[in-house]
Amino acid sequence: QVQLVESGGGLVPPGGSLRLSCKISGGTTNTYTMGWFRQAPGKEREFVSVIRHRGGNTYYADSVKGRFTMSRNNARDTVYLQMDSLKPEDTAVYFCAADSQLILSSLRFPSQYDYWGRGTQVTVSS
């Protein structure tokens, strides 16, 4: 059974940085496309970034492009989200998701992912 465990959230001032991690078990980063999503209070879950299992191509939401970087370590079956120049509007619970059957047009839709972690809180505040 596939399980995802996120870590690395916390409280950071505006302009600061955080690195989130997500480890997959029961599967590998070579066989599952891995995505990051976030959900702020009272809002819907939204796409942040994704890395495809074939080729490792990454895609980002416009709101984080140029500030966030997603990467993976296949030896550790772990993906990372490096978040720089954080803003208060980045405050949310960040979720890791995985699926092995996604097509390009489905990468940004949470409903298309079969597996989810429990999330980690990121708070950007002074």
C-alpha positions as a Markdown table, in Angstrom:
| # | Residue | x | y | z |
|---|---|---|---|---|
| 1 | Gln | 0.0 | 0.0 | 0.0 |
| 2 | Val | 1.3 | 3.4 | -1.0 |
| 3 | Gln | 1.9 | 5.8 | 1.9 |
| 4 | Leu | 3.1 | 9.4 | 1.8 |
| 5 | Val | 4.6 | 11.3 | 4.8 |
| 6 | Glu | 5.3 | 15.0 | 4.6 |
| 7 | Ser | 7.7 | 16.9 | 6.9 |
| 8 | Gly | 9.4 | 20.3 | 7.1 |
| 9 | Gly | 6.5 | 22.7 | 7.7 |
| 10 | Gly | 6.7 | 25.5 | 10.3 |
| 11 | Leu | 6.5 | 29.2 | 11.0 |
| 12 | Val | 8.6 | 31.6 | 8.9 |
| 13 | Pro | 8.7 | 35.4 | 8.4 |
| 14 | Pro | 7.8 | 36.9 | 5.1 |
| 15 | Gly | 10.8 | 36.6 | 2.7 |
| 16 | Gly | 12.0 | 33.5 | 4.4 |
| 17 | Ser | 12.5 | 29.9 | 3.2 |
| 18 | Leu | 11.4 | 26.4 | 4.0 |
| 19 | Arg | 12.0 | 23.0 | 2.5 |
| 20 | Leu | 9.3 | 20.4 | 2.6 |
| 21 | Ser | 9.9 | 16.7 | 2.1 |
| 22 | Cys | 7.6 | 13.9 | 1.1 |
| 23 | Lys | 8.7 | 10.3 | 1.4 |
| 24 | Ile | 6.8 | 7.6 | -0.5 |
| 25 | Ser | 6.6 | 4.0 | 0.7 |
| 26 | Gly | 4.9 | 1.1 | -1.1 |
| 27 | Gly | 5.9 | 2.7 | -4.3 |
| 28 | Thr | 8.9 | 4.7 | -5.7 |
| 29 | Thr | 9.5 | 8.1 | -7.2 |
| 30 | Asn | 10.5 | 6.3 | -10.4 |
| 31 | Thr | 7.0 | 4.9 | -10.8 |
| 32 | Tyr | 4.7 | 7.6 | -9.3 |
| 33 | Thr | 4.2 | 11.1 | -10.4 |
| 34 | Met | 4.4 | 13.3 | -7.2 |
| 35 | Gly | 2.6 | 16.5 | -6.6 |
| 36 | Trp | 2.3 | 19.2 | -4.0 |
| 37 | Phe | -1.0 | 20.9 | -3.3 |
| 38 | Arg | -2.0 | 23.3 | -0.6 |
| 39 | Gln | -5.2 | 24.3 | 1.2 |
| 40 | Ala | -5.8 | 27.5 | 3.1 |
| 41 | Pro | -8.6 | 27.9 | 5.6 |
| 42 | Gly | -11.9 | 28.3 | 3.8 |
| 43 | Lys | -10.4 | 27.7 | 0.4 |
| 44 | Glu | -10.2 | 24.8 | -2.0 |
| 45 | Arg | -7.2 | 22.6 | -2.4 |
| 46 | Glu | -5.0 | 24.1 | -5.1 |
| 47 | Phe | -2.1 | 22.8 | -7.2 |
| 48 | Val | 1.4 | 24.0 | -6.3 |
| 49 | Ser | 3.8 | 21.8 | -8.3 |
| 50 | Val | 4.4 | 18.4 | -9.7 |
| 51 | Ile | 7.3 | 16.2 | -10.9 |
| 52 | Arg | 6.6 | 13.4 | -13.4 |
| 53 | His | 8.0 | 10.0 | -12.7 |
| 54 | Arg | 9.2 | 9.6 | -16.4 |
| 55 | Gly | 11.8 | 12.2 | -17.2 |
| 56 | Gly | 11.4 | 14.2 | -14.0 |
| 57 | Asn | 9.8 | 17.2 | -15.7 |
| 58 | Thr | 8.4 | 19.7 | -13.2 |
| 59 | Tyr | 5.5 | 22.1 | -13.5 |
| 60 | Tyr | 4.4 | 24.9 | -11.2 |
| 61 | Ala | 1.4 | 27.1 | -10.4 |
| 62 | Asp | 1.9 | 30.6 | -11.7 |
| 63 | Ser | 1.6 | 31.9 | -8.1 |
| 64 | Val | 4.8 | 30.1 | -7.0 |
| 65 | Lys | 6.8 | 30.0 | -10.3 |
| 66 | Gly | 10.3 | 31.5 | -9.7 |
| 67 | Arg | 10.0 | 31.1 | -5.9 |
| 68 | Phe | 9.4 | 27.4 | -5.4 |
| 69 | Thr | 11.5 | 24.5 | -6.7 |
| 70 | Met | 10.5 | 20.9 | -6.7 |
| 71 | Ser | 13.1 | 18.1 | -6.9 |
| 72 | Arg | 13.4 | 14.4 | -6.1 |
| 73 | Asn | 16.0 | 11.9 | -4.7 |
| 74 | Asn | 15.1 | 8.6 | -6.3 |
| 75 | Ala | 17.6 | 6.7 | -4.0 |
| 76 | Arg | 15.6 | 8.0 | -1.1 |
| 77 | Asp | 12.1 | 7.9 | -2.7 |
| 78 | Thr | 11.7 | 11.4 | -1.5 |
| 79 | Val | 10.5 | 14.6 | -3.2 |
| 80 | Tyr | 11.2 | 18.1 | -2.0 |
| 81 | Leu | 9.7 | 21.5 | -2.3 |
| 82 | Gln | 12.1 | 24.3 | -1.7 |
| 83 | Met | 10.1 | 27.4 | -0.9 |
| 84 | Asp | 11.9 | 30.8 | -1.1 |
| 85 | Ser | 10.7 | 34.4 | -0.9 |
| 86 | Leu | 7.7 | 33.2 | 1.1 |
| 87 | Lys | 4.6 | 35.4 | 1.3 |
| 88 | Pro | 1.8 | 35.5 | 3.8 |
| 89 | Glu | -0.5 | 34.2 | 1.1 |
| 90 | Asp | 1.5 | 31.0 | 1.0 |
| 91 | Thr | 0.2 | 30.1 | 4.4 |
| 92 | Ala | -1.7 | 26.8 | 4.1 |
| 93 | Val | -1.5 | 23.1 | 4.8 |
| 94 | Tyr | 0.7 | 21.5 | 2.2 |
| 95 | Phe | -0.1 | 18.1 | 1.0 |
| 96 | Cys | 1.9 | 15.6 | -1.0 |
| 97 | Ala | 0.1 | 13.4 | -3.5 |
| 98 | Ala | 1.0 | 10.6 | -5.8 |
| 99 | Asp | -0.4 | 8.7 | -8.8 |
| 100 | Ser | 1.0 | 6.3 | -11.3 |
| 101 | Gln | -1.5 | 6.8 | -14.2 |
| 102 | Leu | -1.6 | 10.6 | -14.7 |
| 103 | Ile | -1.6 | 12.2 | -18.1 |
| 104 | Leu | -0.2 | 15.6 | -18.7 |
| 105 | Ser | -3.6 | 17.3 | -18.8 |
| 106 | Ser | -4.5 | 15.9 | -15.4 |
| 107 | Leu | -1.5 | 16.9 | -13.3 |
| 108 | Arg | -3.0 | 20.0 | -11.8 |
| 109 | Phe | -6.2 | 18.4 | -10.5 |
| 110 | Pro | -6.3 | 17.0 | -7.0 |
| 111 | Ser | -9.2 | 14.6 | -7.9 |
| 112 | Gln | -6.9 | 12.8 | -10.2 |
| 113 | Tyr | -4.4 | 11.6 | -7.5 |
| 114 | Asp | -5.0 | 8.4 | -5.7 |
| 115 | Tyr | -2.7 | 8.8 | -2.7 |
| 116 | Trp | -2.3 | 11.6 | -0.3 |
| 117 | Gly | -0.3 | 12.5 | 2.8 |
| 118 | Arg | -1.7 | 14.0 | 5.9 |
| 119 | Gly | -0.2 | 17.4 | 5.2 |
| 120 | Thr | 2.2 | 19.8 | 6.9 |
| 121 | Gln | 1.3 | 23.3 | 8.1 |
| 122 | Val | 3.2 | 26.3 | 6.6 |
| 123 | Thr | 2.6 | 29.6 | 8.2 |
| 124 | Val | 4.2 | 32.8 | 6.9 |
| 125 | Ser | 3.9 | 35.6 | 9.4 |
| 126 | Ser | 5.9 | 38.2 | 11.2 |
